[in-house]
Amino acid sequence: MDLMGMMGKLKETQNKIEETKKRLDTVLVDEQSTDGLLKVTMTANRKIKSITIADELLEDKEQLEDYMILVMNKAIEKATKLNEAELDAVAKMDMPMIPGMDNLFK
């Protein structure tokens, strides 16, 4: 087993993961309420970029709060799935096979 080669491959994989994380800052995820009154856009790294609220929601604080919770949670879930899929793909593609660690990324 070439330990130096494996360490180099691990460093290369780590760099690719960091590059992927930076790229995910530019990938946008949109989510909205079923009636379209509230819209949220966030990055795949779960940073909120914009929130759009219809005027009619401003008249009912409780309804607005409920909408915010539902839409934000859906957006976070969608962004998290995208984030994990991208990072898992990079890790699996580039990781050297180390005996006994083949189930680590499954």
Tab-separated table of C-alpha atoms in Angstrom:
chain	number	residue	atom	x	y	z
A	1	MET	CA	0.000	0.000	0.000
A	2	ASP	CA	1.451	3.380	-1.044
A	3	LEU	CA	0.901	5.524	2.040
A	4	MET	CA	2.314	8.716	0.488
A	5	GLY	CA	0.164	8.283	-2.601
A	6	MET	CA	-2.894	7.715	-0.415
A	7	MET	CA	-2.156	10.824	1.658
A	8	GLY	CA	-1.804	12.864	-1.532
A	9	LYS	CA	-5.133	11.503	-2.770
A	10	LEU	CA	-6.787	12.408	0.554
A	11	LYS	CA	-5.434	15.981	0.311
A	12	GLU	CA	-6.671	16.225	-3.289
A	13	THR	CA	-10.113	15.005	-2.213
A	14	GLN	CA	-10.167	17.530	0.641
A	15	ASN	CA	-9.378	20.326	-1.842
A	16	LYS	CA	-12.160	19.160	-4.177
A	17	ILE	CA	-14.606	19.120	-1.264
A	18	GLU	CA	-13.638	22.715	-0.375
A	19	GLU	CA	-14.083	23.771	-4.021
A	20	THR	CA	-17.487	22.093	-4.083
A	21	LYS	CA	-18.531	23.916	-0.889
A	22	LYS	CA	-17.561	27.247	-2.490
A	23	ARG	CA	-19.486	26.374	-5.651
A	24	LEU	CA	-22.547	25.470	-3.559
A	25	ASP	CA	-22.596	29.087	-2.338
A	26	THR	CA	-23.620	29.988	-5.904
A	27	VAL	CA	-26.258	27.250	-6.331
A	28	LEU	CA	-29.697	28.646	-5.480
A	29	VAL	CA	-32.672	26.734	-4.113
A	30	ASP	CA	-36.145	28.266	-4.436
A	31	GLU	CA	-39.121	27.314	-2.309
A	32	GLN	CA	-42.553	28.858	-1.930
A	33	SER	CA	-45.858	28.339	-0.177
A	34	THR	CA	-48.468	26.407	-2.148
A	35	ASP	CA	-50.364	29.633	-2.895
A	36	GLY	CA	-47.177	31.524	-3.816
A	37	LEU	CA	-47.653	34.218	-1.159
A	38	LEU	CA	-44.267	33.585	0.425
A	39	LYS	CA	-41.057	32.747	-1.454
A	40	VAL	CA	-37.593	31.950	-0.121
A	41	THR	CA	-34.322	31.626	-2.015
A	42	MET	CA	-31.234	30.201	-0.331
A	43	THR	CA	-27.908	28.748	-1.371
A	44	ALA	CA	-27.213	25.023	-1.301
A	45	ASN	CA	-25.061	25.881	1.742
A	46	ARG	CA	-28.268	27.035	3.492
A	47	LYS	CA	-27.645	30.793	3.462
A	48	ILE	CA	-30.800	32.842	2.845
A	49	LYS	CA	-30.512	35.098	-0.197
A	50	SER	CA	-34.036	36.524	-0.417
A	51	ILE	CA	-37.525	36.379	1.062
A	52	THR	CA	-40.571	37.688	-0.779
A	53	ILE	CA	-43.797	38.220	1.173
A	54	ALA	CA	-47.123	39.114	-0.435
A	55	ASP	CA	-48.799	42.180	1.093
A	56	GLU	CA	-51.845	40.184	2.182
A	57	LEU	CA	-49.680	38.068	4.513
A	58	LEU	CA	-48.596	41.213	6.353
A	59	GLU	CA	-52.131	41.601	7.681
A	60	ASP	CA	-51.983	38.365	9.727
A	61	LYS	CA	-48.888	37.953	11.893
A	62	GLU	CA	-49.698	34.359	12.948
A	63	GLN	CA	-50.313	33.245	9.376
A	64	LEU	CA	-47.055	34.882	8.249
A	65	GLU	CA	-45.138	33.137	11.025
A	66	ASP	CA	-46.671	29.775	10.055
A	67	TYR	CA	-45.796	30.359	6.400
A	68	MET	CA	-42.230	31.332	7.306
A	69	ILE	CA	-41.697	28.163	9.335
A	70	LEU	CA	-43.145	25.863	6.665
A	71	VAL	CA	-41.417	27.422	3.664
A	72	MET	CA	-38.069	27.898	5.413
A	73	ASN	CA	-38.039	24.280	6.604
A	74	LYS	CA	-38.854	23.020	3.105
A	75	ALA	CA	-36.094	25.191	1.611
A	76	ILE	CA	-33.565	24.029	4.224
A	77	GLU	CA	-34.477	20.387	3.571
A	78	LYS	CA	-34.117	20.826	-0.195
A	79	ALA	CA	-30.777	22.679	0.171
A	80	THR	CA	-29.451	20.076	2.618
A	81	LYS	CA	-30.266	17.193	0.269
A	82	LEU	CA	-28.547	18.962	-2.616
A	83	ASN	CA	-25.533	19.853	-0.464
A	84	GLU	CA	-25.121	16.308	0.859
A	85	ALA	CA	-25.538	14.730	-2.583
A	86	GLU	CA	-22.868	16.985	-4.097
A	87	LEU	CA	-20.358	16.471	-1.284
A	88	ASP	CA	-21.000	12.703	-1.125
A	89	ALA	CA	-20.410	12.427	-4.871
A	90	VAL	CA	-17.039	14.193	-4.580
A	91	ALA	CA	-15.971	12.119	-1.586
A	92	LYS	CA	-16.977	8.781	-3.117
A	93	MET	CA	-15.466	9.578	-6.506
A	94	ASP	CA	-12.060	10.575	-5.214
A	95	MET	CA	-11.501	8.638	-2.014
A	96	PRO	CA	-8.859	5.918	-2.168
A	97	MET	CA	-10.062	2.495	-1.128
A	98	ILE	CA	-8.621	1.881	2.319
A	99	PRO	CA	-9.075	-1.689	3.585
A	100	GLY	CA	-11.800	-1.860	6.204
A	101	MET	CA	-13.179	1.606	5.373
A	102	ASP	CA	-15.166	0.714	2.266
A	103	ASN	CA	-18.504	1.241	4.049
A	104	LEU	CA	-17.576	4.681	5.382
A	105	PHE	CA	-19.234	6.640	2.557
A	106	LYS	CA	-22.324	4.488	1.961
